[in-house]
Short mmCIF file of C-alpha atoms in Angstrom, two decimals:
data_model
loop_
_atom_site.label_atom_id
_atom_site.label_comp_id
_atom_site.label_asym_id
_atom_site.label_seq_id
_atom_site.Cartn_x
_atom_site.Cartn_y
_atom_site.Cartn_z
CA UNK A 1 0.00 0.00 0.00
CA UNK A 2 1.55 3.41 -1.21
CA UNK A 3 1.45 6.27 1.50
CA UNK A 4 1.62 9.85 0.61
CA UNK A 5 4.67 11.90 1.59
CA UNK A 6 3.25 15.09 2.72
CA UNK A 7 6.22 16.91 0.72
CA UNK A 8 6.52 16.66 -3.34
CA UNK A 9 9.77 14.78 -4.16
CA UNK A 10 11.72 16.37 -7.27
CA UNK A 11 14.92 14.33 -8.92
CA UNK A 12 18.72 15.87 -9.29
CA UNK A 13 19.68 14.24 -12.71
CA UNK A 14 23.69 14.16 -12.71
CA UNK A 15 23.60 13.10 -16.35
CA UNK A 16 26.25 10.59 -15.54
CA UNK A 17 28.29 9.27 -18.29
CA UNK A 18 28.49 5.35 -17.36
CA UNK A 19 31.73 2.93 -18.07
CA UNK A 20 31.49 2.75 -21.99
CA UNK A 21 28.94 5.17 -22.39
CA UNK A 22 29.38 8.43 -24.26
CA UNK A 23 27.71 11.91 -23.55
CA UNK A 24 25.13 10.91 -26.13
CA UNK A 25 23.82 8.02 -24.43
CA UNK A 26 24.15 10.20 -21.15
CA UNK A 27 21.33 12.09 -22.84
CA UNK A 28 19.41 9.63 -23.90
CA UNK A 29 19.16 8.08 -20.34
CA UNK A 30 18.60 11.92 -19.15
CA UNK A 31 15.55 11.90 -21.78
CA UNK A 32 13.83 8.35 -21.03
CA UNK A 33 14.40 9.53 -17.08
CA UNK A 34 12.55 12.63 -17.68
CA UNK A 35 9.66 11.45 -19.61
CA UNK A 36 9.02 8.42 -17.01
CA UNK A 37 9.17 11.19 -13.97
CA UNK A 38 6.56 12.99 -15.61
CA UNK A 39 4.73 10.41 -15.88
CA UNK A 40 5.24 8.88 -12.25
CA UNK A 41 4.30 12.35 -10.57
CA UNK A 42 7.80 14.13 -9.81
CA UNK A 43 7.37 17.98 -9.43
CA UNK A 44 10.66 19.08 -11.29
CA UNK A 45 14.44 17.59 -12.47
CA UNK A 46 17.65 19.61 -12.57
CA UNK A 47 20.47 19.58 -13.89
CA UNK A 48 23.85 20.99 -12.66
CA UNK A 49 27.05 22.47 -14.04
CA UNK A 50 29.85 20.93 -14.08
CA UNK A 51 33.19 21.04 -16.10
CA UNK A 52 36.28 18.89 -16.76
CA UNK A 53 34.50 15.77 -15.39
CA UNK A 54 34.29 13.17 -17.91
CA UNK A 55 31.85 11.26 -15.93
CA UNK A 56 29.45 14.10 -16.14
CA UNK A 57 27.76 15.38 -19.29
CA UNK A 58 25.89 18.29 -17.89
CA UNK A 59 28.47 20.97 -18.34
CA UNK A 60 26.06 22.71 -21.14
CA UNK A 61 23.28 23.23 -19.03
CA UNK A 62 21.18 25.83 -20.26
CA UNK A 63 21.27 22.90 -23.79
CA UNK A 64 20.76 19.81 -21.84
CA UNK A 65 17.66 21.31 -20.61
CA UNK A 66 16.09 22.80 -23.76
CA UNK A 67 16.85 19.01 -25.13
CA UNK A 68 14.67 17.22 -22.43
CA UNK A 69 12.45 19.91 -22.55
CA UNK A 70 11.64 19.69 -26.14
CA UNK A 71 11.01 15.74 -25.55
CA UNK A 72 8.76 15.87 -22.34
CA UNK A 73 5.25 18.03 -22.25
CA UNK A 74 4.75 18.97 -18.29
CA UNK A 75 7.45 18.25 -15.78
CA UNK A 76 9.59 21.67 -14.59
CA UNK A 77 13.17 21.69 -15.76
CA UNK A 78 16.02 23.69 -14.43
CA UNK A 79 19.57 24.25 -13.23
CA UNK A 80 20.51 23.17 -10.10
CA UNK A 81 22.57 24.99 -10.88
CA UNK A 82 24.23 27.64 -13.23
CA UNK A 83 27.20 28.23 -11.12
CA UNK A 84 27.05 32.26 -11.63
CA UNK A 85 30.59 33.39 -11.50
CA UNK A 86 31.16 31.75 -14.23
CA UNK A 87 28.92 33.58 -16.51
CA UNK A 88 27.54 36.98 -17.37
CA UNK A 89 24.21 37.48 -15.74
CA UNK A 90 22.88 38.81 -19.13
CA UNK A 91 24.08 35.96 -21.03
CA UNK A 92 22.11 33.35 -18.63
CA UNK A 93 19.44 35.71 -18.71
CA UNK A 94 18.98 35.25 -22.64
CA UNK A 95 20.04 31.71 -22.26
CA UNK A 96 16.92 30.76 -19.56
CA UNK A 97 14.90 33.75 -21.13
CA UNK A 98 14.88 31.83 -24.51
CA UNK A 99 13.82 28.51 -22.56
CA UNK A 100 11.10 30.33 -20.86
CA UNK A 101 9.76 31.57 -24.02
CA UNK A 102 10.33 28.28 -25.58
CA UNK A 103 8.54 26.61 -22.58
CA UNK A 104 6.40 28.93 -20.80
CA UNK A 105 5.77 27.83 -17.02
CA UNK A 106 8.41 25.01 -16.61
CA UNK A 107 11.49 26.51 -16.39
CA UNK A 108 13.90 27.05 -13.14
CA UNK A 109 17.00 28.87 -12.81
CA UNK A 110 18.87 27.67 -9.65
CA UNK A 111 22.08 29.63 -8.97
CA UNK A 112 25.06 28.92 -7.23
CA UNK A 113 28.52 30.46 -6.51
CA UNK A 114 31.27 27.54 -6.59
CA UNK A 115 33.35 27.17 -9.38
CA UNK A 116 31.92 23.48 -10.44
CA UNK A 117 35.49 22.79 -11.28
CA UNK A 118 39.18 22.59 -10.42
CA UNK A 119 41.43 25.90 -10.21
CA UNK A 120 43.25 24.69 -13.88
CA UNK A 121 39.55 24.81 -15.30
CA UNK A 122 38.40 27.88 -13.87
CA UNK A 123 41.51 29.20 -15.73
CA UNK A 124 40.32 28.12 -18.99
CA UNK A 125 37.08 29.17 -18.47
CA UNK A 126 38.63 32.49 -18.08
CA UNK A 127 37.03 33.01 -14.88
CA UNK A 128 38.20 35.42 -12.23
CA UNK A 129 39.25 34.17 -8.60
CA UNK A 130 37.62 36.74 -7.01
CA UNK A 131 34.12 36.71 -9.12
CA UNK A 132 32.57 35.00 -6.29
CA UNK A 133 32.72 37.83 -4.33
CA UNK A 134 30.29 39.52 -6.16
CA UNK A 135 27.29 36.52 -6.61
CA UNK A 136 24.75 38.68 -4.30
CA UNK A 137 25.19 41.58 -7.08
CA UNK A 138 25.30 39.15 -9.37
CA UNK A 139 21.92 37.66 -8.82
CA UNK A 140 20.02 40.73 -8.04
CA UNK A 141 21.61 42.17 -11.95
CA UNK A 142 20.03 38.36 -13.55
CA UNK A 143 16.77 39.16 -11.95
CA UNK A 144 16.46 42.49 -13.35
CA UNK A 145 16.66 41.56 -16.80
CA UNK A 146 14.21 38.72 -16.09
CA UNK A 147 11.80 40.80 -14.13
CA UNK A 148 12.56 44.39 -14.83
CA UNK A 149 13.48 46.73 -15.03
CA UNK A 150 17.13 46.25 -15.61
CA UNK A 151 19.58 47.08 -12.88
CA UNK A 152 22.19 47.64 -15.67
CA UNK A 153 20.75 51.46 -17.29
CA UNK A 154 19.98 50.92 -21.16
CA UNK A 155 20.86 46.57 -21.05
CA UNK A 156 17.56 44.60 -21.39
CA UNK A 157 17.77 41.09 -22.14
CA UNK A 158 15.84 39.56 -25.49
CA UNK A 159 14.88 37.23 -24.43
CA UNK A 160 14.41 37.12 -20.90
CA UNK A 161 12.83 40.53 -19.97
CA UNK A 162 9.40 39.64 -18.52
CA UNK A 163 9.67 36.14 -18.54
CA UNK A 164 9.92 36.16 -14.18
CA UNK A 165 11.62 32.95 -14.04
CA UNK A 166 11.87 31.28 -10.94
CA UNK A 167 15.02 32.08 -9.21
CA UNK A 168 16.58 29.50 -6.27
CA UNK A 169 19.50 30.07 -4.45
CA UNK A 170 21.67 26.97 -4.04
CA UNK A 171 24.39 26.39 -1.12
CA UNK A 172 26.10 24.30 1.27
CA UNK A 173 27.06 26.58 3.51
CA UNK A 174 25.48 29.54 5.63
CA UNK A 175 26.29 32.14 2.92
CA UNK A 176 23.84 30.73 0.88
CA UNK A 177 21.04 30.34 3.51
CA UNK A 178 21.50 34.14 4.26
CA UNK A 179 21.61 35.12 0.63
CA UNK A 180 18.20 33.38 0.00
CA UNK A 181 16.87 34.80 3.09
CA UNK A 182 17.65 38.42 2.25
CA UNK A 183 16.34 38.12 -1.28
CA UNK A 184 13.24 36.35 -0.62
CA UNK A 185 13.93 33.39 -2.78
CA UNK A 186 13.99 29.77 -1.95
CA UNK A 187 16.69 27.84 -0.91
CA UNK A 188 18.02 24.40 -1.74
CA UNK A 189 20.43 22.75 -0.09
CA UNK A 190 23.45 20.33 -1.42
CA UNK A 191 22.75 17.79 1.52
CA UNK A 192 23.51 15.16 -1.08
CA UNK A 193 27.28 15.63 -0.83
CA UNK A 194 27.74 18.50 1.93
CA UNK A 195 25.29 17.52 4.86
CA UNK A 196 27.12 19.18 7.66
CA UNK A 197 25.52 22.62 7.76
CA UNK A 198 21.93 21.28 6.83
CA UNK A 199 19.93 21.66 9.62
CA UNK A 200 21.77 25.09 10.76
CA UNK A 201 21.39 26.62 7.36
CA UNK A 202 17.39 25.98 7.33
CA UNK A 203 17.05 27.33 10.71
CA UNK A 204 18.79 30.55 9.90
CA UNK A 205 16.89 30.65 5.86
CA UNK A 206 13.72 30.36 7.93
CA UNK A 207 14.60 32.79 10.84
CA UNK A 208 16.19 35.93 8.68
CA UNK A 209 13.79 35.38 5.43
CA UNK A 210 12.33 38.22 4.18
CA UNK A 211 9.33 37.87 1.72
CA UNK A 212 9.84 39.13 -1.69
CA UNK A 213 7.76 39.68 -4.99
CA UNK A 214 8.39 36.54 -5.92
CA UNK A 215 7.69 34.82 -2.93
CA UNK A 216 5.86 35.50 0.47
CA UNK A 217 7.18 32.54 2.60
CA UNK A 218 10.45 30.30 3.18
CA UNK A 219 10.59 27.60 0.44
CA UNK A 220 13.36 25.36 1.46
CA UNK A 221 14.41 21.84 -0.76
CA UNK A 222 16.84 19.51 0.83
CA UNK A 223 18.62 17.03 -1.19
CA UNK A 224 18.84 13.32 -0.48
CA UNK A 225 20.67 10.64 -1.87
CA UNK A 226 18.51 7.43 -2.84
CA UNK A 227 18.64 3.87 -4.18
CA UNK A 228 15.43 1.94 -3.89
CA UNK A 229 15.82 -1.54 -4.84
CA UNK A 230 13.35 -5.40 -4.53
CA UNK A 231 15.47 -6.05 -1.64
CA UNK A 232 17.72 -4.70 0.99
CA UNK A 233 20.80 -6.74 -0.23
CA UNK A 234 20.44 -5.36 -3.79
CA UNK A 235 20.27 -1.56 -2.62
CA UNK A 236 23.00 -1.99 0.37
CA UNK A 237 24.79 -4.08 -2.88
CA UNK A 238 24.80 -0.67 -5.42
CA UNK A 239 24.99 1.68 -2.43
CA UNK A 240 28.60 0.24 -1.80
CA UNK A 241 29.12 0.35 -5.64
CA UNK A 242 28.07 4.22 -5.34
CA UNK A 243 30.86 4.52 -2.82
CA UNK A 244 33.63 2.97 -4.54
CA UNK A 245 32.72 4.92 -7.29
CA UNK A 246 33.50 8.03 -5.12
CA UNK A 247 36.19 6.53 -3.80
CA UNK A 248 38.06 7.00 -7.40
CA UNK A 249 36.27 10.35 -8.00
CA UNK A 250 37.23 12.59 -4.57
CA UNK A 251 40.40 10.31 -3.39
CA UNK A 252 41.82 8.89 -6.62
CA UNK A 253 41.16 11.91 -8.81
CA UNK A 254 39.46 10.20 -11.46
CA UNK A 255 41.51 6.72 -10.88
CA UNK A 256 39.49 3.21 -11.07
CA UNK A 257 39.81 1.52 -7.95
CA UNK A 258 39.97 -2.43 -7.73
CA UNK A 259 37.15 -3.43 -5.14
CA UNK A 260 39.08 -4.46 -2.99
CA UNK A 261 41.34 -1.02 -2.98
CA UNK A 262 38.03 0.89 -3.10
CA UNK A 263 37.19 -0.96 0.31
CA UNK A 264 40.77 -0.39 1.96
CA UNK A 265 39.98 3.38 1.18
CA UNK A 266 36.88 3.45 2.50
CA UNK A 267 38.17 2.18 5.90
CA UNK A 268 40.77 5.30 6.12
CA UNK A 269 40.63 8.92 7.23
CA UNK A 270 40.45 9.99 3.62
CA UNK A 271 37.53 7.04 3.02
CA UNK A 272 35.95 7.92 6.08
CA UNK A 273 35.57 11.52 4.58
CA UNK A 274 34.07 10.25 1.23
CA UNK A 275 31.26 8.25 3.62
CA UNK A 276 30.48 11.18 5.48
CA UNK A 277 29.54 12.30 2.34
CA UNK A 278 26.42 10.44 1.87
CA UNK A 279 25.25 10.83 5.45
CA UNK A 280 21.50 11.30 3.85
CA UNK A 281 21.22 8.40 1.90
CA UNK A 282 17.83 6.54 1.69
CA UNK A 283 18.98 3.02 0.90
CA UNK A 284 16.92 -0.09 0.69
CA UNK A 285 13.14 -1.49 -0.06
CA UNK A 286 10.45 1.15 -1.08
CA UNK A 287 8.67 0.68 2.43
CA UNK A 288 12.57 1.42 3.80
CA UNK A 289 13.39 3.89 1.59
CA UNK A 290 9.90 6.11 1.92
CA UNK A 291 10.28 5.45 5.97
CA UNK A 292 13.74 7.05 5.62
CA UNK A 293 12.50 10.12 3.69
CA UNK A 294 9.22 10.93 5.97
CA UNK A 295 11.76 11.15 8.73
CA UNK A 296 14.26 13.12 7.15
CA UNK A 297 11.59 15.53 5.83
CA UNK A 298 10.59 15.70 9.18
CA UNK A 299 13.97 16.45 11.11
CA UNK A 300 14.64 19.26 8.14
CA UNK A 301 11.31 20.52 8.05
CA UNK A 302 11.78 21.33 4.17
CA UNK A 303 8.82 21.87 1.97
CA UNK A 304 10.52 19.40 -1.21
CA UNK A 305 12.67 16.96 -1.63
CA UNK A 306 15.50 16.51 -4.44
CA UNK A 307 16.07 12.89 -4.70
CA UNK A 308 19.84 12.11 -6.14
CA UNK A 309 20.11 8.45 -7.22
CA UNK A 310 23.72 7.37 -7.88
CA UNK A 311 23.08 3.97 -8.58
CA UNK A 312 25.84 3.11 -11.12
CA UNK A 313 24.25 0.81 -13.77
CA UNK A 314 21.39 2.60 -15.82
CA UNK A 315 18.75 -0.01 -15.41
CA UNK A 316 19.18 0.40 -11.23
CA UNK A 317 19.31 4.11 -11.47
CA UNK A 318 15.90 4.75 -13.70
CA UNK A 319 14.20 1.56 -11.50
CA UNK A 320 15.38 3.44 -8.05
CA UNK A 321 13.88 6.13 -9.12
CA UNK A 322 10.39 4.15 -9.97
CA UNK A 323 9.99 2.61 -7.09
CA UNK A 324 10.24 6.18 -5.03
CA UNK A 325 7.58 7.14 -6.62
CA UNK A 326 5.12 4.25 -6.27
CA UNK A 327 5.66 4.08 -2.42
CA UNK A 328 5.29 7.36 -2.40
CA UNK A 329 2.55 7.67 -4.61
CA UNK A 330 3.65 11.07 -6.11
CA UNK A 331 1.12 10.56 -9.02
CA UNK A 332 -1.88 11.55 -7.02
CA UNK A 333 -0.53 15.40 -6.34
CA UNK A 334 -0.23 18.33 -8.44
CA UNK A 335 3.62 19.70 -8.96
CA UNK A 336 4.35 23.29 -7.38
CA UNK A 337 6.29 26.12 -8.33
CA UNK A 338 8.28 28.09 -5.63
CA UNK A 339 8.29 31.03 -7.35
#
């Protein structure tokens, strides 16, 4: 029997590029994903940038997401998200101004300020070291052009002016949770990889928000790893895969592991690091994963739920992913907005 979350569960899509796969098939997967979540009942995917990762094809964003978009009819599609610094704020307000137009009513423009890359690639991306320190100026020029009126005296953006798309402010850190909370826009939180400051970056988004145009009260979405599998063995079997994995991508730099090196790592300081990683990680049967995320949305108190599956085979990742939503029976509710 299928119990309602009380929450609406949306889906982080890493557009991972699989052993022997190439960036096409990447999105192809991304595609079939997207047009089974719609159907299943998930509120919205996104997609993040990243560069220099070759086990990541989602370095193009603002393209991956007019692609799905073009092959899906309903489901909300964004960036989660453009990392700003290393952009113009005109140039992604064309970019997601041209996907509103294109797709009026499903587009989201999460924005964060990390570099989604090593030092060598923000080099040859020609961005400056100290751009960061101007995101808060940053976002307020973006939503000017998408709102109006421009912040920037005789600069509109065409398109993008009057399109109001959604903007989300994306962190791991307190920064972040301040940033959204001054702006009055909602906040999601990288709890998939960075859990530590969770729970004290929601209390201080909630405590120091300030409504806003675009909207009136705190929005917060707190991402969650999952892998849903028939039985506990099989999901505890490709969560350990999932950590191996990361074992090669955060300690070996991009190295394969043997399993049995992967495991050795794992045990040490360095492995103990990459398992703190995954803190939130719903692993197991439906009725054991959907246990795992009414609790968590209950200790965060968040309003969504971005679920990240990292299963490493294809077939596990899109069937995790099905399963979520049957337990949770996310076909029976309406998707939201946030903005």
């Amino acid at each position: 029997m299928t119990v309602p979350l009380s929450i609406p569960l949306s889906i982080l899509d890493l557009a991972q590029i699989g052993t022997g796969e190439t960036a096409g098939d990447s999105f192809r997967a991304s595609v079939e994903m997207a047009r089974n979540a719609e159907r299943w009942g998930y509120s919205r995917i996104w997609y993040a940038e990243h560069h220099n990762m070759p086990s990541i094809a989602s370095s193009a964003t603002s393209v991956l997401i007019a692609h799905v978009a073009a092959h899906t009819e309903r489901i909300r599609l964004g960036a989660g998200g453009i990392m700003l610094p290393n952009h113009a704020p005109l140039t992604i307000a064309e970019q997601f101004g041209t996907l509103a137009e294109l797709h009026p009513g499903r587009i989201d423009l999460g924005l964060g300020r990390a570099p989604g890359s090593d030092q060598q690639t923000m080099r040859a991306l020609r961005r400056d070291p100290g751009s960061a320190e101007s995101f808060p100026q940053d976002v307020l020029e973006l939503q000017g052009y998408l709102t109006g009126p421009s912040r920037v005296p005789g600069i509109e953006a065409t398109p993008g002016k009057g399109t109001e798309v959604p903007l989300y402010i994306l962190g791991s850190s307190l920064f972040g949770a301040r940033l959204a909370a001054a702006l009055g826009l909602p906040y999601a939180f990288a709890s998939h990889f960075a859990p530590n400051a969770l729970m004290d970056a929601i209390a201080i988004y909630r405590r120091e928000f300030r409504p806003s145009a675009q909207l009136a009260q705190p929005h917060v979405i707190a991402a969650v790893n999952v892998i849903a599998a028939d039985t506990d063995e099989e999901a505890q079997r490709l969560f350990l895969e999932t950590k191996r994995k990361r074992v090669g991508l955060f300690v070996g730099r991009g190295r394969t592991f043997t399993p049995e090196e992967a495991d050795m790592i794992l045990e040490s300081p360095a492995g103990q690091q990459v398992l703190a990683m995954v803190r939130y990680s719903a692993v197991g049967t439906p009725d054991t994963v959907h246990d795992y995320l009414g609790r968590f949305a209950e200790q965060t108190g968040a309003d969504e739920l971005m679920v990240v599956s990292s299963a490493s085979a294809r077939d596990a990742w899109m069937r995790s992913l099905e399963l979520v939503a049957d337990v949770t029976d996310l076909a029976s509710r309406q998707p939201i907005t946030a903005g």
